[in-house]
PDB file of C-alpha atoms in Angstrom:
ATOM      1  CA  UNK O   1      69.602  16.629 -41.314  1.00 84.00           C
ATOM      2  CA  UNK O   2      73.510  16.111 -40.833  1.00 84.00           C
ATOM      3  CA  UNK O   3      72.959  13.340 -44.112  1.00 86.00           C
ATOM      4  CA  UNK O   4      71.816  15.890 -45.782  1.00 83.00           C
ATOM      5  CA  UNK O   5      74.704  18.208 -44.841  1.00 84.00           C
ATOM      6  CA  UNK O   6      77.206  15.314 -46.275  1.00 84.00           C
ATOM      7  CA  UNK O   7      75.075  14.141 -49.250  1.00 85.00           C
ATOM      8  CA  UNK O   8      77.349  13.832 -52.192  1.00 84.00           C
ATOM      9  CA  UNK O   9      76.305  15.824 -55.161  1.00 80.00           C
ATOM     10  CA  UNK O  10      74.978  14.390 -58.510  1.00 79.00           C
ATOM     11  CA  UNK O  11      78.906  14.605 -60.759  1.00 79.00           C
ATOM     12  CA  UNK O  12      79.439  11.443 -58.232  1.00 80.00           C
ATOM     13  CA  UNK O  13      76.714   9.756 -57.150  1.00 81.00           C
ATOM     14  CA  UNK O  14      74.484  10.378 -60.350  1.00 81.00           C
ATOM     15  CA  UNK O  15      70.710   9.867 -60.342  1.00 84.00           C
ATOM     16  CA  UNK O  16      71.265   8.188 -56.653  1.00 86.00           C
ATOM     17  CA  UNK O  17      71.817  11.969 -55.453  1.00 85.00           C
ATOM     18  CA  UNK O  18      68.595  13.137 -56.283  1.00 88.00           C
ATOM     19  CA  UNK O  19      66.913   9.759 -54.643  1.00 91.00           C
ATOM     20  CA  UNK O  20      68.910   9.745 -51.865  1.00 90.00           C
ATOM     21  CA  UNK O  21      67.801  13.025 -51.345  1.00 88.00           C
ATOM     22  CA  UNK O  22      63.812  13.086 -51.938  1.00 91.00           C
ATOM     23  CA  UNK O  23      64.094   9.648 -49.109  1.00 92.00           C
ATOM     24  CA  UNK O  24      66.201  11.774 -46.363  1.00 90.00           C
ATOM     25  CA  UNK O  25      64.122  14.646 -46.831  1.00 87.00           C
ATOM     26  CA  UNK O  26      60.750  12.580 -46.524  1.00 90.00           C
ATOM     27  CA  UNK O  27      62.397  11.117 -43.340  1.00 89.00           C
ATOM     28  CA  UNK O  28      63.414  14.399 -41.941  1.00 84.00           C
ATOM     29  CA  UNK O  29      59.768  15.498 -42.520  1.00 83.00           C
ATOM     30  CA  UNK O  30      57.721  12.821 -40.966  1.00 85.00           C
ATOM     31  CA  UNK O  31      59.916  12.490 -38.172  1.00 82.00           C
ATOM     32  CA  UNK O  32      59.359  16.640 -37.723  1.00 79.00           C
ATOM     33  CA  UNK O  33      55.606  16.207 -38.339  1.00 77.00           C
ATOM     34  CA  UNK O  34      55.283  13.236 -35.972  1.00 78.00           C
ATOM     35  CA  UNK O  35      57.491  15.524 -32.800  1.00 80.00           C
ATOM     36  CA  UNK O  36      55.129  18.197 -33.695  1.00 83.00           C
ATOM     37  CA  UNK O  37      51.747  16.935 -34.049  1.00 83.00           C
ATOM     38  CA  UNK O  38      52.242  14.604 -31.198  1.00 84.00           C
ATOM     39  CA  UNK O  39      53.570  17.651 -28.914  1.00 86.00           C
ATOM     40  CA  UNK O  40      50.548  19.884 -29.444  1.00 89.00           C
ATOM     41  CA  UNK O  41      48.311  17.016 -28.123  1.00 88.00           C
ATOM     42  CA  UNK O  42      50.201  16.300 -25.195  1.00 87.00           C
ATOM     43  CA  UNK O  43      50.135  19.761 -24.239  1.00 91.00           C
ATOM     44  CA  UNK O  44      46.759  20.473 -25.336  1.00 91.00           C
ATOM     45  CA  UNK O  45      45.432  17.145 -23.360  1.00 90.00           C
ATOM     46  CA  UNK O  46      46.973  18.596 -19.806  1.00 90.00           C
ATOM     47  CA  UNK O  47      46.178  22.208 -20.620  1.00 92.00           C
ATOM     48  CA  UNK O  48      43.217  24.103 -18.556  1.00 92.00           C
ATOM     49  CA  UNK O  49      40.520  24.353 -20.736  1.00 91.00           C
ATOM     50  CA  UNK O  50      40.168  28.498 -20.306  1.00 92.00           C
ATOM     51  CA  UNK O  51      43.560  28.881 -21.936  1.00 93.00           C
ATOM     52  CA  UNK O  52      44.161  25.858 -23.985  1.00 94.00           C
ATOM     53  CA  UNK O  53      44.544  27.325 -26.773  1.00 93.00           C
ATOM     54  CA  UNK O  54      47.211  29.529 -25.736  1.00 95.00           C
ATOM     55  CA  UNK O  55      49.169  26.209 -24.746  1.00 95.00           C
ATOM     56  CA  UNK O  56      48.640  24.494 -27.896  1.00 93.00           C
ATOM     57  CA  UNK O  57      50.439  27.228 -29.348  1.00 94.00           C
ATOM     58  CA  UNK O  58      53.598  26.905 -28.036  1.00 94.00           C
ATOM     59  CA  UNK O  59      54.533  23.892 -30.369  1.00 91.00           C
ATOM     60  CA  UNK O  60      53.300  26.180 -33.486  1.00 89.00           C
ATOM     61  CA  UNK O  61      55.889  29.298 -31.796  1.00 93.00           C
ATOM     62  CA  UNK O  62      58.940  26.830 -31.364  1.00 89.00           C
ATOM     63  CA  UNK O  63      58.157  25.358 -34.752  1.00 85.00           C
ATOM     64  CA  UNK O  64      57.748  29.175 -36.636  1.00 87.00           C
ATOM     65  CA  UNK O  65      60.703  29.719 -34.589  1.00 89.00           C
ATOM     66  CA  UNK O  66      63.159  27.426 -35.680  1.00 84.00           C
ATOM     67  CA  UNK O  67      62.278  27.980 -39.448  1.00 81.00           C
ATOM     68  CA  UNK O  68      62.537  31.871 -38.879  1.00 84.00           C
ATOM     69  CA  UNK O  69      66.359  30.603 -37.109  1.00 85.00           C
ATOM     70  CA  UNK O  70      66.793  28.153 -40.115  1.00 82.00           C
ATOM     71  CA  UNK O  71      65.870  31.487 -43.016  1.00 80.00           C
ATOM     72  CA  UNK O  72      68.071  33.658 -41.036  1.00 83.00           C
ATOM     73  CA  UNK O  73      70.846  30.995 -41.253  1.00 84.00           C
ATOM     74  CA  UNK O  74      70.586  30.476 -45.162  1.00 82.00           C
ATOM     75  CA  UNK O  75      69.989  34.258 -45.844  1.00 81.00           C
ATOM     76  CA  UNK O  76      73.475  34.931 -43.495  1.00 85.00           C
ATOM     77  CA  UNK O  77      75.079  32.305 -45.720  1.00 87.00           C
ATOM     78  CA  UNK O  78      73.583  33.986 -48.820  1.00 83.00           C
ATOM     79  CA  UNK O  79      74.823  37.428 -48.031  1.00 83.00           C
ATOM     80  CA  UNK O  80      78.399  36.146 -46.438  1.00 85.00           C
ATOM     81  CA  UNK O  81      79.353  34.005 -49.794  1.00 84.00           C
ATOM     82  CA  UNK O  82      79.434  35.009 -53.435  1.00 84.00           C
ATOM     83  CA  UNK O  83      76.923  32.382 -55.669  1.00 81.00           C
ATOM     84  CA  UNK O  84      79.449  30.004 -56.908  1.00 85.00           C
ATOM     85  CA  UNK O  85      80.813  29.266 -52.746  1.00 86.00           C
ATOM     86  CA  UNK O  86      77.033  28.740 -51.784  1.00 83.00           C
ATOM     87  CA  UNK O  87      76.241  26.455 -54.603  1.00 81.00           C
ATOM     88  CA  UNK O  88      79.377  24.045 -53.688  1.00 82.00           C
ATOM     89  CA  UNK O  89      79.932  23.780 -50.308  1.00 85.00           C
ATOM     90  CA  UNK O  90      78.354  27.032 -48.682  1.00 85.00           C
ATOM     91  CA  UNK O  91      74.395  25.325 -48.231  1.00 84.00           C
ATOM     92  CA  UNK O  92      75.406  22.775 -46.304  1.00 86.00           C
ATOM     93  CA  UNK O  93      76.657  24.928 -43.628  1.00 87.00           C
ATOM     94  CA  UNK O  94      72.854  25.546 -42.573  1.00 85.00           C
ATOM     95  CA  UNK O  95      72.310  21.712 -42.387  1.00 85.00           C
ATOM     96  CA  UNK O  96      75.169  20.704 -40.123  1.00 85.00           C
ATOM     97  CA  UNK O  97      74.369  23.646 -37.748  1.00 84.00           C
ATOM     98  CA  UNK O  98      70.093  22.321 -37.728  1.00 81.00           C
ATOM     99  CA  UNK O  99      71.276  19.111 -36.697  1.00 81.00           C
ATOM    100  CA  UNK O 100      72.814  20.177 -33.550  1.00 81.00           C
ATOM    101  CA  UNK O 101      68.868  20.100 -32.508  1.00 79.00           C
ATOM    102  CA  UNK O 102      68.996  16.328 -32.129  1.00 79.00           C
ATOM    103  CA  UNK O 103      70.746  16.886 -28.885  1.00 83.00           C
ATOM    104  CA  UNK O 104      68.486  19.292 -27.852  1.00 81.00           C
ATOM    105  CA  UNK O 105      66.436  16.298 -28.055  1.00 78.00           C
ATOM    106  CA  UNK O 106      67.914  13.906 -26.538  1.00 82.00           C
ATOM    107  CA  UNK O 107      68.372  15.827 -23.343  1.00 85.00           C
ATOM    108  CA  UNK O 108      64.119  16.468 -23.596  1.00 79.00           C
ATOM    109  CA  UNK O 109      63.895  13.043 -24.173  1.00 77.00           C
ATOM    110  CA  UNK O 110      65.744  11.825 -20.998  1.00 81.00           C
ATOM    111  CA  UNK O 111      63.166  13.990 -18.839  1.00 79.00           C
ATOM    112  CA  UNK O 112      59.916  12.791 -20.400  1.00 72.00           C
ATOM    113  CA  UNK O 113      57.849  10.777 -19.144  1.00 70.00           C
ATOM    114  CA  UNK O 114      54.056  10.219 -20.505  1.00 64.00           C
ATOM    115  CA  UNK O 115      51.519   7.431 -19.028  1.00 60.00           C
ATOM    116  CA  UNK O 116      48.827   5.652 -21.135  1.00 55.00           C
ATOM    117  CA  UNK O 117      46.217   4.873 -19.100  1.00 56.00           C
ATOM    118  CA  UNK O 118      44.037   2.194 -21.434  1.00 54.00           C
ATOM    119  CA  UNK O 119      41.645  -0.600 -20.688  1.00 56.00           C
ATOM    120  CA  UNK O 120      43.446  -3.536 -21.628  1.00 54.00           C
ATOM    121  CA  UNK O 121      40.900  -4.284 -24.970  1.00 51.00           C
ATOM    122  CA  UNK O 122      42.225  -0.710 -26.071  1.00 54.00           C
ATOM    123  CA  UNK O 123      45.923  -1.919 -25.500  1.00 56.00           C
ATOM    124  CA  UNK O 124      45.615  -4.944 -27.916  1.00 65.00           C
ATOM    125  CA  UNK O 125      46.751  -4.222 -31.522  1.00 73.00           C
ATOM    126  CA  UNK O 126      48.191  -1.493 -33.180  1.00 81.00           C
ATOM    127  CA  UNK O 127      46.526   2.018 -32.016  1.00 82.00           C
ATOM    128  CA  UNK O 128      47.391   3.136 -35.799  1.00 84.00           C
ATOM    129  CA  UNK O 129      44.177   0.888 -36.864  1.00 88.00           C
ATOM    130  CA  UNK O 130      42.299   1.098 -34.064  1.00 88.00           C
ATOM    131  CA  UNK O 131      42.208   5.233 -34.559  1.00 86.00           C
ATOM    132  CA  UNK O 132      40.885   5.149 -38.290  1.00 89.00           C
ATOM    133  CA  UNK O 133      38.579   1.750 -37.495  1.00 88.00           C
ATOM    134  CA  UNK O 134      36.673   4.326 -34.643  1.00 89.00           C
ATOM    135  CA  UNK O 135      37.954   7.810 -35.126  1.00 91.00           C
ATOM    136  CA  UNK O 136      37.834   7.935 -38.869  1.00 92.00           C
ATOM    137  CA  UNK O 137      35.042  10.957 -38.961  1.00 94.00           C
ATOM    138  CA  UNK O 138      37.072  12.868 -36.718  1.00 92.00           C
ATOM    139  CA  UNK O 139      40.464  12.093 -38.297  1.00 92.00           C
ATOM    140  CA  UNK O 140      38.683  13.477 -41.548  1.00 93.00           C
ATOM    141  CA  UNK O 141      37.066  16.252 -39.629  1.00 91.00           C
ATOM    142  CA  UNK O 142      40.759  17.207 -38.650  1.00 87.00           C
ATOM    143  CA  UNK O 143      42.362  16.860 -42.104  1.00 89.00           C
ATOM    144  CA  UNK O 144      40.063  19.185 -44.228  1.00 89.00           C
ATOM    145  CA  UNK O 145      40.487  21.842 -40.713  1.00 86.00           C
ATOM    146  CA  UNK O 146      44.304  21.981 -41.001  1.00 83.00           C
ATOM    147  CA  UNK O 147      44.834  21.709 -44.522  1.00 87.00           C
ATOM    148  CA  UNK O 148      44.202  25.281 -45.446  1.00 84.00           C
ATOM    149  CA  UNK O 149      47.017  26.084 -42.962  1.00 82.00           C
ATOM    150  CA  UNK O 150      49.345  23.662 -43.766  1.00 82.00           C
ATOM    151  CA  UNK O 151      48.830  24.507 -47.574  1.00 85.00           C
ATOM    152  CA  UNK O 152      49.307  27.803 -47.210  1.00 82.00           C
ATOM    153  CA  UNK O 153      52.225  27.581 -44.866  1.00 80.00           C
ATOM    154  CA  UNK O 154      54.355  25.591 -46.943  1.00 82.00           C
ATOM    155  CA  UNK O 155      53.043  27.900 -49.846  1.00 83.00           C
ATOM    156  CA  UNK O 156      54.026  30.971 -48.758  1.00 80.00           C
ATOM    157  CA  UNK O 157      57.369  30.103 -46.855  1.00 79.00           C
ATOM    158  CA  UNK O 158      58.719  27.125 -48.782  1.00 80.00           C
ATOM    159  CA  UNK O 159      57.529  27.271 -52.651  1.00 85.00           C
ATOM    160  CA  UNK O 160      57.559  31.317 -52.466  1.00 83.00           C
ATOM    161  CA  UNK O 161      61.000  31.337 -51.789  1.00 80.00           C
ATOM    162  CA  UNK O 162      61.697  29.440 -54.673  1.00 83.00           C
ATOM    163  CA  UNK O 163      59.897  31.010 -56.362  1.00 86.00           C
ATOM    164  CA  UNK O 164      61.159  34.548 -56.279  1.00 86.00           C
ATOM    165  CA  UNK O 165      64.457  33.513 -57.483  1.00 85.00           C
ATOM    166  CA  UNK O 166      63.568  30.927 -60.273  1.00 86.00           C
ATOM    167  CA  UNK O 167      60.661  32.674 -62.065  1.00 86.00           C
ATOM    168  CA  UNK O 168      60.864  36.413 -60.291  1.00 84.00           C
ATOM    169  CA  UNK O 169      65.053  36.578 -60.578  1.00 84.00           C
ATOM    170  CA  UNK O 170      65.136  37.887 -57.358  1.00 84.00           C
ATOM    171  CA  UNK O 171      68.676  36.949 -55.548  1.00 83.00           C
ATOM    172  CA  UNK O 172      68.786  34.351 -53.019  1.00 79.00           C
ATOM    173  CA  UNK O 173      69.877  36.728 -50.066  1.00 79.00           C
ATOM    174  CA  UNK O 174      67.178  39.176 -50.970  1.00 85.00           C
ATOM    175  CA  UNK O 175      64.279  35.782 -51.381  1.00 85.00           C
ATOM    176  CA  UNK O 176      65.383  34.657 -47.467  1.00 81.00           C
ATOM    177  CA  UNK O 177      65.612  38.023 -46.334  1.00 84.00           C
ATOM    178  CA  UNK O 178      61.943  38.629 -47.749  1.00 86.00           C
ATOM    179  CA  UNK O 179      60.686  34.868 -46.241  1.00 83.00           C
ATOM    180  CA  UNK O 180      62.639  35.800 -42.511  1.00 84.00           C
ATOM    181  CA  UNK O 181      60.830  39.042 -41.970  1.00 87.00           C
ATOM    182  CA  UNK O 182      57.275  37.412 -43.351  1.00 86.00           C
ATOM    183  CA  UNK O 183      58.506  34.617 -40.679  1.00 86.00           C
ATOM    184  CA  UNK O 184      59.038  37.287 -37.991  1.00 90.00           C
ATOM    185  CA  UNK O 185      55.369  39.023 -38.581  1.00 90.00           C
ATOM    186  CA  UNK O 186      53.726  35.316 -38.222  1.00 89.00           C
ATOM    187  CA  UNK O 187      55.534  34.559 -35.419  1.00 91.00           C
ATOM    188  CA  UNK O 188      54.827  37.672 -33.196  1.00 93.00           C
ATOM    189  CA  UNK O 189      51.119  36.848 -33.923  1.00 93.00           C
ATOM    190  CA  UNK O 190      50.931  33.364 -33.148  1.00 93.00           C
ATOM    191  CA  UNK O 191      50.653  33.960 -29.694  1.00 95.00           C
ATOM    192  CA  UNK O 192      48.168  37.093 -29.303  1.00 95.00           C
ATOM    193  CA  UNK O 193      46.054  34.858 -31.622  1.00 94.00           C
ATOM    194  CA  UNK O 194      46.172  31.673 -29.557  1.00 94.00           C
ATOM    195  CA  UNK O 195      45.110  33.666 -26.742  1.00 95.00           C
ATOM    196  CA  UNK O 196      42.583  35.434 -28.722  1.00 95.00           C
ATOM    197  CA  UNK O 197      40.914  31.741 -29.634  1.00 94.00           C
ATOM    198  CA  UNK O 198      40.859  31.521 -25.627  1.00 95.00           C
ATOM    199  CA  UNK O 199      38.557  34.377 -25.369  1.00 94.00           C
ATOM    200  CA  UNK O 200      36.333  33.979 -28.662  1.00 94.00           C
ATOM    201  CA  UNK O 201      36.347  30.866 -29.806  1.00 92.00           C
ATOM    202  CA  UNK O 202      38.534  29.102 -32.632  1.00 90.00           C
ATOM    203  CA  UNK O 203      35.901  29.346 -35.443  1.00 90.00           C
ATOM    204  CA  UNK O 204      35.951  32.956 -35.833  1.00 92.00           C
ATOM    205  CA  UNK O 205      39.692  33.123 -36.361  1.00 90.00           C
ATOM    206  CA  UNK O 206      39.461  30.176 -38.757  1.00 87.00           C
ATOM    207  CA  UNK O 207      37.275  31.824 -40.996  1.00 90.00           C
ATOM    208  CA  UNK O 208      39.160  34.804 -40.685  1.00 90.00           C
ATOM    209  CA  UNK O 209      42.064  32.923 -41.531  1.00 86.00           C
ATOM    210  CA  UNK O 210      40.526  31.168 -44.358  1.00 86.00           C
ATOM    211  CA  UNK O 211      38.841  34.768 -45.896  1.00 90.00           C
ATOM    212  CA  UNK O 212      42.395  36.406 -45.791  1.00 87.00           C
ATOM    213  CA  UNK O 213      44.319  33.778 -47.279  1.00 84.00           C
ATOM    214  CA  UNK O 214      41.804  33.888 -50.335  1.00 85.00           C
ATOM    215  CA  UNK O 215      41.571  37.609 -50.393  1.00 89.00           C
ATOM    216  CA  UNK O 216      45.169  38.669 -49.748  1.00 86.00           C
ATOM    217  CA  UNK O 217      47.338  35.507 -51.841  1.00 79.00           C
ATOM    218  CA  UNK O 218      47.069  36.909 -55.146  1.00 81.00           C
ATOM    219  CA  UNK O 219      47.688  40.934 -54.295  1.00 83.00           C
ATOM    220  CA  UNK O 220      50.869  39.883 -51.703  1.00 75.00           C
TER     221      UNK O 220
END
């Protein structure tokens, strides 16, 4: 995040600005993806069954969280600087202040600990192809559950944003302030619906999910 921040622009670096910054932002992502992913199961693992799902949803509310922090930050820049101060120096300000999180964990870090407790046949080579070699029909079954959400996260809260100011000429400020408050309404739900799954089951709230995005994407 902080390479982003100082990431030379394209009059000096050229073509190598553009690389350099598709490879730090596919960094930054799977890094993000692996803290996350691997977070839920942890918690979800050592979670009472009767409320795991309210558990497992803490990850999703830190992670809604910080991107509702991080459009807050860029609309505040947006609305503080005229167009010309945010194109040249003004968006990185976001950037240097998001990578103040790596402290955050680094200080997590220090208090973790996690045991594996394997059979020692289980231990020998890497757990990477040993997962897909016995798992693979679950690993599947997992991909095809989460991509509608991940799809239409990134859909709505990433590519919309873009959207309304590229194709719908809507201003920058006015695109983040629309993505914050859409950010705010998912992120007072996530919560009452995690503990909802707890009561009647995840299924119902996945269809539910799955009916709404298909009903609702093209009127919204």
């Amino acid at each position: 995040t902080l390479r982003l921040a100082v990431l030379r622009d394209y009059s000096l670096l050229g073509a190598s600005a553009a690389l350099l910054l598709v490879v730090l932002r596919v960094l930054r992502g799977l890094s993000v993806r692996g803290e996350y992913t691997g977070s839920i199961v942890l918690i979800a693992e050592r979670a009472p069954l009767e409320n795991r799902g309210y558990f497992a949803a803490w990850p999703q509310f830190g992670c809604i969280a910080g991107s509702l922090l991080g459009s807050l930050a860029g609309a505040a820049v947006s609305n503080a600087l005229d167009a010309d101060a945010l194109h040249r120096w003004g968006w990185r300000l976001p950037f240097i202040f998001g990578a103040g999180i790596a402290v955050c964990g680094l200080l997590f870090r220090r208090r973790m600990t996690e045991s594996l407790d394997l059979p020692a046949q289980q231990r020998q080579g890497s757990p990477v192809l040993l997962a897909f070699r016995e798992h693979w029909r679950s690993i599947l079954r997992i991909f095809f559950l989460m991509l509608p959400g991940g799809v239409g996260f990134y859909l709505l809260f990433v590519f919309a944003a873009a959207d309304l100011t590229e194709r719908m000429h809507l201003s920058t400020a006015r695109a983040l302030d629309i993505n914050s408050s859409s950010l705010l309404v998912m992120l007072v739900l996530t919560l009452p619906a995690a503990w909802l799954s707890d009561r009647i089951g995840r299924k119902p709230l996945l269809y539910l999910f799955v009916l709404g995005f298909l009903v609702f994407s093209w009127p919204l």
